[in-house]
PDB file of C-alpha atoms in Angstrom:
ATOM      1  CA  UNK A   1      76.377 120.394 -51.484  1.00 39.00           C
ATOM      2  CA  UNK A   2      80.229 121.516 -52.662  1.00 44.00           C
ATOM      3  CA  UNK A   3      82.463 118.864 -52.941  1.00 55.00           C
ATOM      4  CA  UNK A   4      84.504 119.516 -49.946  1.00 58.00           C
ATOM      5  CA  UNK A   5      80.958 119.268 -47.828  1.00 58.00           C
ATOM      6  CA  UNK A   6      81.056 115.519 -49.781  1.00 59.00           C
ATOM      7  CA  UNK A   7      84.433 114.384 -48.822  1.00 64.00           C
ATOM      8  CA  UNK A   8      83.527 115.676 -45.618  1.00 67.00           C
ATOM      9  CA  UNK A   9      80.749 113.352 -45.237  1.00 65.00           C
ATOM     10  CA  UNK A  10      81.989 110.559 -46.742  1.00 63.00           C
ATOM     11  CA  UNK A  11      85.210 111.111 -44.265  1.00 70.00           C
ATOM     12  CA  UNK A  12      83.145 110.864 -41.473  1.00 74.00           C
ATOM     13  CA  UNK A  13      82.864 107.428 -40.369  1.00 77.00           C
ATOM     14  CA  UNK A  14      86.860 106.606 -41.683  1.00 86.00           C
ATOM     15  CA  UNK A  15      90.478 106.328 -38.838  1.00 89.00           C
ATOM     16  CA  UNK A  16      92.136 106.563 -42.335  1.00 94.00           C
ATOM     17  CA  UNK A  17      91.653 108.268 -45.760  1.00 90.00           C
ATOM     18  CA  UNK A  18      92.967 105.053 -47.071  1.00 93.00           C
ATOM     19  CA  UNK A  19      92.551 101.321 -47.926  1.00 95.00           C
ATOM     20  CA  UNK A  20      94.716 100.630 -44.062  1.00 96.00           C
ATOM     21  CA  UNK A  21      93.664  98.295 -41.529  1.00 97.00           C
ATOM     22  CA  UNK A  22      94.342  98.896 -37.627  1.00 97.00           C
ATOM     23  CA  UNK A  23      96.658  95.682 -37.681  1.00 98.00           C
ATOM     24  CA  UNK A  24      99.367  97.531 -41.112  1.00 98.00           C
ATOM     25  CA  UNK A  25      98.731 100.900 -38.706  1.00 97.00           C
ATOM     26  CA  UNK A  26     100.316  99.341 -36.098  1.00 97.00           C
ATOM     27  CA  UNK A  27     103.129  97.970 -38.198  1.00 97.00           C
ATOM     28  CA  UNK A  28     104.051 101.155 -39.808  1.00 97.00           C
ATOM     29  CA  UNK A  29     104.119 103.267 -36.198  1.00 96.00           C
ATOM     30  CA  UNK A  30     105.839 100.307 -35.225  1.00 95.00           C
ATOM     31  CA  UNK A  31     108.427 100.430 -38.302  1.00 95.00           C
ATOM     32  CA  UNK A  32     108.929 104.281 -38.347  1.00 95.00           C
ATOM     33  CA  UNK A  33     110.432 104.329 -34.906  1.00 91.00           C
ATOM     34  CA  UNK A  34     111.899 107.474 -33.701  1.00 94.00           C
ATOM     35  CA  UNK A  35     113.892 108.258 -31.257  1.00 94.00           C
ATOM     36  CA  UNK A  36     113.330 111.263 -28.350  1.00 96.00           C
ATOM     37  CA  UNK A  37     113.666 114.261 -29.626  1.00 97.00           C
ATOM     38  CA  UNK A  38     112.761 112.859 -33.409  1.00 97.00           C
ATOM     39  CA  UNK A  39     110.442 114.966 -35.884  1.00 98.00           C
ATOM     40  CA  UNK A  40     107.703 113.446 -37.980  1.00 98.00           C
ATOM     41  CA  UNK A  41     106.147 115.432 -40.825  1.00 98.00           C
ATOM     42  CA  UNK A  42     103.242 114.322 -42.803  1.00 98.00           C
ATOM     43  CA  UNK A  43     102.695 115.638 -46.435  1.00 98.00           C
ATOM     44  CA  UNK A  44      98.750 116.316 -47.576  1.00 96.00           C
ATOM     45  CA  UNK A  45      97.885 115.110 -43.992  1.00 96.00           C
ATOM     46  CA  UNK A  46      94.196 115.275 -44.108  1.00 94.00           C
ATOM     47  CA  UNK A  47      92.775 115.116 -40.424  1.00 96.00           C
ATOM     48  CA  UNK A  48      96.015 113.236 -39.388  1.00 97.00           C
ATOM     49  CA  UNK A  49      95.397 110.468 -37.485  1.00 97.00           C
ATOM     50  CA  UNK A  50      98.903 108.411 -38.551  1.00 97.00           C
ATOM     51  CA  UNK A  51     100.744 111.252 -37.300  1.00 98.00           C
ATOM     52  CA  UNK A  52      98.775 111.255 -34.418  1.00 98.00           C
ATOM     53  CA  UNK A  53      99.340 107.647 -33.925  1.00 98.00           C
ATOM     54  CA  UNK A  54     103.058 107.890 -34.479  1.00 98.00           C
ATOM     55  CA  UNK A  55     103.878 110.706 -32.131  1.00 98.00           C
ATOM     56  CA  UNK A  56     101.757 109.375 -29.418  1.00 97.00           C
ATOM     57  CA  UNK A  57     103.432 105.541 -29.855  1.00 97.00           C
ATOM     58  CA  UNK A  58     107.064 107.757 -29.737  1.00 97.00           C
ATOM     59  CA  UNK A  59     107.405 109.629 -26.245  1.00 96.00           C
ATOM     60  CA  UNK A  60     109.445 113.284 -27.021  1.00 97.00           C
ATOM     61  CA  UNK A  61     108.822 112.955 -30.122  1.00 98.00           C
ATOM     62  CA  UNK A  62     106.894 115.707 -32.386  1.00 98.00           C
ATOM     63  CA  UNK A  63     105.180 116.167 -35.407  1.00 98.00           C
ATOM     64  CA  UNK A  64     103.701 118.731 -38.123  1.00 98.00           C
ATOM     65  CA  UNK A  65     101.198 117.803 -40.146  1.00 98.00           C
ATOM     66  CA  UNK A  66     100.476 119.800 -43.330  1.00 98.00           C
ATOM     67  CA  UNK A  67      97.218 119.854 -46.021  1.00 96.00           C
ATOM     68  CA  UNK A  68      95.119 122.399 -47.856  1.00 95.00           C
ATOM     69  CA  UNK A  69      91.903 121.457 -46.287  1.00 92.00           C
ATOM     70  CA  UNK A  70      90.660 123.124 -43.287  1.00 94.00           C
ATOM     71  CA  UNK A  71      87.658 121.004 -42.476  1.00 91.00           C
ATOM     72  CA  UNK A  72      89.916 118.100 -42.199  1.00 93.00           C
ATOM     73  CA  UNK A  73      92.489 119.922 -40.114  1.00 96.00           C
ATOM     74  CA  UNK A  74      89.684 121.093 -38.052  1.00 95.00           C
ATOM     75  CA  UNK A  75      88.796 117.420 -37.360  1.00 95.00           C
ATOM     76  CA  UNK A  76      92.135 116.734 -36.791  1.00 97.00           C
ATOM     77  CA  UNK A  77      93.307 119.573 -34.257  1.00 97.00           C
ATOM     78  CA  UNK A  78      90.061 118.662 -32.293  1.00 97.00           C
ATOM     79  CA  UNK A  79      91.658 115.203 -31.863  1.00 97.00           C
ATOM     80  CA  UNK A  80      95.060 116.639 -31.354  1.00 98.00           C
ATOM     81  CA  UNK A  81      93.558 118.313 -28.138  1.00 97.00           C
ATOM     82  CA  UNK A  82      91.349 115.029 -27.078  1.00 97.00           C
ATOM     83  CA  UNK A  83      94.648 113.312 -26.928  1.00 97.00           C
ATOM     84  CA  UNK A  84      96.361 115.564 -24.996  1.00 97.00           C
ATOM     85  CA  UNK A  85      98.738 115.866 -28.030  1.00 97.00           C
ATOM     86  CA  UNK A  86      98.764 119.761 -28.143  1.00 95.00           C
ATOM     87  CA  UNK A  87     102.113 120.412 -27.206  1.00 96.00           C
ATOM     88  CA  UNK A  88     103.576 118.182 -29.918  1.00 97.00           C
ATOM     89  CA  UNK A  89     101.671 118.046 -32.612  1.00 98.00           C
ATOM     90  CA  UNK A  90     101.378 120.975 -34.976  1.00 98.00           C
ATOM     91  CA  UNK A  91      98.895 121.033 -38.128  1.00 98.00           C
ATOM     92  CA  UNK A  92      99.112 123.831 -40.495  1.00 97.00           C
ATOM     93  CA  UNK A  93      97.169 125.050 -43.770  1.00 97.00           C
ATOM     94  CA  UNK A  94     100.234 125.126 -46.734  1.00 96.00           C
ATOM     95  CA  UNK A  95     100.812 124.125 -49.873  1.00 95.00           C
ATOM     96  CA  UNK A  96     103.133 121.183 -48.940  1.00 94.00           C
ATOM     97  CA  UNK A  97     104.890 121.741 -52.694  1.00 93.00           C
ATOM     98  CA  UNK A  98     106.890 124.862 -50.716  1.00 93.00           C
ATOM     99  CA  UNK A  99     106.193 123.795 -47.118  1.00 94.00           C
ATOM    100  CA  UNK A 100     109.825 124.243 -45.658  1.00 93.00           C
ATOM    101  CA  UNK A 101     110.468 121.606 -42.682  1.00 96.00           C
ATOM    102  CA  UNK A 102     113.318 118.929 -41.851  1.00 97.00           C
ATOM    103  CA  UNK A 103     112.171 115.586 -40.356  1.00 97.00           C
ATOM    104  CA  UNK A 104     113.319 112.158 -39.460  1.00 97.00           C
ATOM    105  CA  UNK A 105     110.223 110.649 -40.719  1.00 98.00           C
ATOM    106  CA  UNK A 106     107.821 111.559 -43.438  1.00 98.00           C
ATOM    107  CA  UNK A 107     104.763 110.330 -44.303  1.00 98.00           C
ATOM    108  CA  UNK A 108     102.850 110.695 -47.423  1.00 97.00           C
ATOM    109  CA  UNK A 109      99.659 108.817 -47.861  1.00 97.00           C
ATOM    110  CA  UNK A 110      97.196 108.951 -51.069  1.00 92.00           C
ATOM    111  CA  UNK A 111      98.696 113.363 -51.429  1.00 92.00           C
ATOM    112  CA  UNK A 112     100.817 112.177 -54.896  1.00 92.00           C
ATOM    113  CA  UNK A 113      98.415 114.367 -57.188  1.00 86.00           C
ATOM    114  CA  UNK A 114      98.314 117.045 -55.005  1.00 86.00           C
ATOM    115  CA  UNK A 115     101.984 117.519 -54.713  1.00 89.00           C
ATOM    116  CA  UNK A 116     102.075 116.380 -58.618  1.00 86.00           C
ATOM    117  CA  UNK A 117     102.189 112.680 -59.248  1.00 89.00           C
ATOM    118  CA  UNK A 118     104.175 110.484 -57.940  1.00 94.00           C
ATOM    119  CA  UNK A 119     107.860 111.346 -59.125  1.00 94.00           C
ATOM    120  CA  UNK A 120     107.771 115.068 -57.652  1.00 95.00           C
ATOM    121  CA  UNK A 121     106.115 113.888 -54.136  1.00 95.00           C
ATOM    122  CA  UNK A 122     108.733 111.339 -53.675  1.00 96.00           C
ATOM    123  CA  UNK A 123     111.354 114.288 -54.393  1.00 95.00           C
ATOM    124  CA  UNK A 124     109.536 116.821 -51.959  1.00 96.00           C
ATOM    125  CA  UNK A 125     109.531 113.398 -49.095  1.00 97.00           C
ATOM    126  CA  UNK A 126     112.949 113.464 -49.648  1.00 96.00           C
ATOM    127  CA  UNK A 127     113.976 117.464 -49.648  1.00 95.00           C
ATOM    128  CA  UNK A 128     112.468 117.249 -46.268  1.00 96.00           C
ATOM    129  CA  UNK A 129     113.598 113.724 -44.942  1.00 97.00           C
ATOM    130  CA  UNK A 130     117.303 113.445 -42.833  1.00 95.00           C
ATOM    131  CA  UNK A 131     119.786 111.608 -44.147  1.00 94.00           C
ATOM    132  CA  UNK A 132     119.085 108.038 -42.128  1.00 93.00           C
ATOM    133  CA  UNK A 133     115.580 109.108 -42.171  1.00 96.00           C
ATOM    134  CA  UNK A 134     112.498 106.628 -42.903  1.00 97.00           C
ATOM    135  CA  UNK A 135     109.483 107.395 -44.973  1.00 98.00           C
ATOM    136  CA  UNK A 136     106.132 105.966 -45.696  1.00 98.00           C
ATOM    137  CA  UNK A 137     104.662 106.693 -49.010  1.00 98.00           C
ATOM    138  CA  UNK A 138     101.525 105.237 -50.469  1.00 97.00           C
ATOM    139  CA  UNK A 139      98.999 105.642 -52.822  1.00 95.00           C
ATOM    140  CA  UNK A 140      97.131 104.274 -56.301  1.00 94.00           C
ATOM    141  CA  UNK A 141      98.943 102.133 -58.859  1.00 95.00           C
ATOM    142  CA  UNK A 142      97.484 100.058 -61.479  1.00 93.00           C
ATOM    143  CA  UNK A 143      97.286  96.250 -60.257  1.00 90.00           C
ATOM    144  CA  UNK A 144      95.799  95.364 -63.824  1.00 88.00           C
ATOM    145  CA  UNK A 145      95.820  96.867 -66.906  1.00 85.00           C
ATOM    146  CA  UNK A 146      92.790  99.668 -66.899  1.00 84.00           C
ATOM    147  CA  UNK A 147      90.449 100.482 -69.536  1.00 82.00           C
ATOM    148  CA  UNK A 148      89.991 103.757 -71.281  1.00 81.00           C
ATOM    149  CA  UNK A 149      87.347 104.819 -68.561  1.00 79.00           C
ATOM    150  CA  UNK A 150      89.717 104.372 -65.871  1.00 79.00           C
ATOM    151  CA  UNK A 151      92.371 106.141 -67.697  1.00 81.00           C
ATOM    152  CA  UNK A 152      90.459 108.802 -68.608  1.00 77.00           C
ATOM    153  CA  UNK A 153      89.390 109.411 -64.755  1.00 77.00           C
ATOM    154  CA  UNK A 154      92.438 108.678 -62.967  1.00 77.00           C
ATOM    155  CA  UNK A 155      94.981 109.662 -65.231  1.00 79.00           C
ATOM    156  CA  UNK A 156      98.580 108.271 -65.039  1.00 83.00           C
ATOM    157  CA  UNK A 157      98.830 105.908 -62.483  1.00 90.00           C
ATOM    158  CA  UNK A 158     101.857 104.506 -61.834  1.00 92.00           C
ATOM    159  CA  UNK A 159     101.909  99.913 -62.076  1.00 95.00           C
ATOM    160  CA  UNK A 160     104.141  98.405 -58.857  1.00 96.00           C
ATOM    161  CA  UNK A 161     107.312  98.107 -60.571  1.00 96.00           C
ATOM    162  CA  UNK A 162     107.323 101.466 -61.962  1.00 96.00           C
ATOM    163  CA  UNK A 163     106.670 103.015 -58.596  1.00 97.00           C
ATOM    164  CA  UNK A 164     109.544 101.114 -56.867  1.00 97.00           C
ATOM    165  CA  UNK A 165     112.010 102.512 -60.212  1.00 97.00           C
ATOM    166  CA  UNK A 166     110.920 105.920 -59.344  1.00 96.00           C
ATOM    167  CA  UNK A 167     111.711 105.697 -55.446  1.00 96.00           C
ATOM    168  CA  UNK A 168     114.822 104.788 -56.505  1.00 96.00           C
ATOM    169  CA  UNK A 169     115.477 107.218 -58.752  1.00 94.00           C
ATOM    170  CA  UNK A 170     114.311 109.635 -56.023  1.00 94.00           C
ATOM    171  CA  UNK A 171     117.499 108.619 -54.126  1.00 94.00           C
ATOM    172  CA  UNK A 172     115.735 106.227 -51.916  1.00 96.00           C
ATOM    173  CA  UNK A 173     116.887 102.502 -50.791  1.00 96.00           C
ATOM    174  CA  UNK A 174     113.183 100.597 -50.389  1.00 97.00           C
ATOM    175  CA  UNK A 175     112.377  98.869 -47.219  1.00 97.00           C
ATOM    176  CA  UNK A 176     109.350  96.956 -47.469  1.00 97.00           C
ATOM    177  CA  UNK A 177     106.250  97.481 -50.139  1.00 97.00           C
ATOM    178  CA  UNK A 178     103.235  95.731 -50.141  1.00 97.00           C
ATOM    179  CA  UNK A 179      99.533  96.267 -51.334  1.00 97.00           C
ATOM    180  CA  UNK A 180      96.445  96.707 -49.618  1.00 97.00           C
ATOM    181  CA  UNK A 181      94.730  93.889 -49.131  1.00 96.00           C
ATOM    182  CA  UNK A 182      90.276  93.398 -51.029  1.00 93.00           C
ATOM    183  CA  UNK A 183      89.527  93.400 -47.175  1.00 95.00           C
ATOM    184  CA  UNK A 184      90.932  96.742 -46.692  1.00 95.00           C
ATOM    185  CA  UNK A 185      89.640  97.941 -49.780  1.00 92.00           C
ATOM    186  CA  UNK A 186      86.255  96.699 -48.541  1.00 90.00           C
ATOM    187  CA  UNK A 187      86.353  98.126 -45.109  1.00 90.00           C
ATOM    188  CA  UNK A 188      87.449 101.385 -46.582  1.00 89.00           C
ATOM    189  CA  UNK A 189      84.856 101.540 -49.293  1.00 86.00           C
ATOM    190  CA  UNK A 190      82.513 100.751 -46.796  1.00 85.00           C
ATOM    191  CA  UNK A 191      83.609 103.492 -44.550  1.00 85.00           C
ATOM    192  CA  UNK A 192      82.958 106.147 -47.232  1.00 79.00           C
ATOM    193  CA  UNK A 193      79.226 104.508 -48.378  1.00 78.00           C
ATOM    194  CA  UNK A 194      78.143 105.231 -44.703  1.00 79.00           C
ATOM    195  CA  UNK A 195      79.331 108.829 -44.688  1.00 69.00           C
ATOM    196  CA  UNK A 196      77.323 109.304 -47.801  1.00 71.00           C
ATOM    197  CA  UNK A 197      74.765 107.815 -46.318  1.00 68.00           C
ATOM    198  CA  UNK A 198      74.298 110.383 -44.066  1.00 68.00           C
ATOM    199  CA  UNK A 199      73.307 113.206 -47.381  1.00 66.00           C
ATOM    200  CA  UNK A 200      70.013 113.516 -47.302  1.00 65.00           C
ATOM    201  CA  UNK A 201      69.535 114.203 -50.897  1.00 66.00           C
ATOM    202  CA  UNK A 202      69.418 110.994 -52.815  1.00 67.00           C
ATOM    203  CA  UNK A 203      70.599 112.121 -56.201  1.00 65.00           C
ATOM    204  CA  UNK A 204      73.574 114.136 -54.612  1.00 62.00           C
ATOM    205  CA  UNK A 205      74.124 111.338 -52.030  1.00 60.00           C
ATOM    206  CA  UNK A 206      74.287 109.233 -55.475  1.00 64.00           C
ATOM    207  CA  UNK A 207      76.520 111.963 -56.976  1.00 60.00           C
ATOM    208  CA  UNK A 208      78.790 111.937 -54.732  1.00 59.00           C
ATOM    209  CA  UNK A 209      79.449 108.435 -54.713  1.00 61.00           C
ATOM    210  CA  UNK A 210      80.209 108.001 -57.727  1.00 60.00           C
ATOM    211  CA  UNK A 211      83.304 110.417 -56.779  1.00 55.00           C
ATOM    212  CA  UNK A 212      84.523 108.490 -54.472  1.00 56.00           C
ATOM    213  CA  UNK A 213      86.622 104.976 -54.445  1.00 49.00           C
ATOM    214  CA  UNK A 214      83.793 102.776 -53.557  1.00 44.00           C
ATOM    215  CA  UNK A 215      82.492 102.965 -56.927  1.00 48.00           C
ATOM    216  CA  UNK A 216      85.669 102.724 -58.920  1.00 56.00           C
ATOM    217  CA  UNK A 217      87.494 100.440 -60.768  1.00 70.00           C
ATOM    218  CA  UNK A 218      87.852  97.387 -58.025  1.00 71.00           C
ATOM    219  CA  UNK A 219      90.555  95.150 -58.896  1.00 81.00           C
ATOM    220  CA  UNK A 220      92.107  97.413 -61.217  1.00 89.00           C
ATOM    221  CA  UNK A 221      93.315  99.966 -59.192  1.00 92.00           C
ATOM    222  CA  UNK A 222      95.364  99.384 -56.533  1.00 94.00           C
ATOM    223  CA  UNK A 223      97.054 101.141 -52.990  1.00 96.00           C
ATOM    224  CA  UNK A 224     100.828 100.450 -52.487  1.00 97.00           C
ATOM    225  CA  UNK A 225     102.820 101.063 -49.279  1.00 98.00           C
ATOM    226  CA  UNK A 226     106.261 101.548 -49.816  1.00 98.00           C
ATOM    227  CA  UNK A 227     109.027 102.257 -46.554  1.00 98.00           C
ATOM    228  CA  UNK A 228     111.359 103.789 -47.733  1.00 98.00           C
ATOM    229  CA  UNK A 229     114.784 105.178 -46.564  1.00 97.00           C
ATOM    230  CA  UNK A 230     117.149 108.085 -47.373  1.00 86.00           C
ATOM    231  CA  UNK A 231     121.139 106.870 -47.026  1.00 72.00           C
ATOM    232  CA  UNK A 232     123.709 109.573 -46.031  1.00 72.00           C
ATOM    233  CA  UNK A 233     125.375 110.897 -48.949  1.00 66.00           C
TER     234      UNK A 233
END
């Protein structure tokens, strides 16, 4: 089974790609208010369902959504259509590191590597962000120092304070931050052991987990959610 056909699985039974409870969901759609006629784009979107959320909670509002993965856009345009969404809501296969878009909101969850760590995704969020605009970045940090095995597999991870330094180096004035909570963690890591459940093979099934966050370095990795906003030059 390719690993796309793994993360596919392991997707399966997850709202989120992400360590995020319904009750910070609601908070952040709540937080990232927009206006009528406000844009929302969402960087290394995955199947979506924040921007979903946020568009829907935001009458006249619209959104663009943009990843590299297909199967997860596919999951994500069916749901676009379920929710009668179709007409606002665009999702589109780019490389969001030249993906050219303005928007009053961006969001930005768990993409960092993709776009290239965290300093150069915080400076695409804010090419693309208004002036006055709000965004919602998160993704891995360090909560405790890591040993040479988790170094080795996850690379250079920023700690808290390091992240906020390079928001605001970014140009960005910081909102709120927080982490996710073990419970999250839990419910997420959860999520992704049922997908895999659903492999039939047991040594790929086994394979595949260990590629995924369920079996890696709990309490010394971290998710931080950081609001951020852009001030008018």
């Amino acid at each position: 089974m390719p690993d796309r056909l793994y993360a596919q699985a392991a997707g399966a039974q997850l709202a989120f790609d992400a360590p995020l409870s319904e009750a910070r969901a609601e908070r952040f759609i709540e937080a990232l208010a927009l206006a009528p006629g406000g844009h929302v784009v969402e960087l290394g979107c995955g199947w979506a369902e924040l921007l979903l959320r946020v568009v829907s909670a935001h009458p006249g509002t619209t959104g663009t959504g943009v990843d590299i993965d297909r199967d997860a856009l596919n999951r994500g345009t069916r749901e676009i259509a379920r929710r009668g969404l179709h007409e606002r809501i665009e999702l589109v296969e780019a490389d969001v590191t030249v993906f050219e878009d303005r928007a009053d909101v961006v969001i930005c969850v768990g993409a960092a590597e993709g776009i290239g760590r965290t300093a150069r995704a915080l400076r695409r969020i804010a090419e693309i962000l208004e002036p006055g605009g709000l965004a919602l970045f998160g993704d891995r940090i360090w909560s405790a120092t890591p040993g040479a095995e988790a170094r080795s597999e996850l690379g250079d991870l920023p700690v808290l304070d390091g992240l906020l330094a390079v928001a605001r180096a970014a140009g960005f004035e910081i909102v709120d931050y927080d982490l996710s909570t073990a419970e999250e963690w839990a419910v997420f890591e959860a999520g992704w052991r049922a997908g895999l459940d659903t492999i039939d093979d047991p040594a790929r099934r086994q394979a595949a987990l260990a590629k995924t966050h369920a079996s890696s370095h709990r309490g010394v990795v971290g998710f931080a959610w950081l609001v951020l906003t852009k001030q008018p030059a």
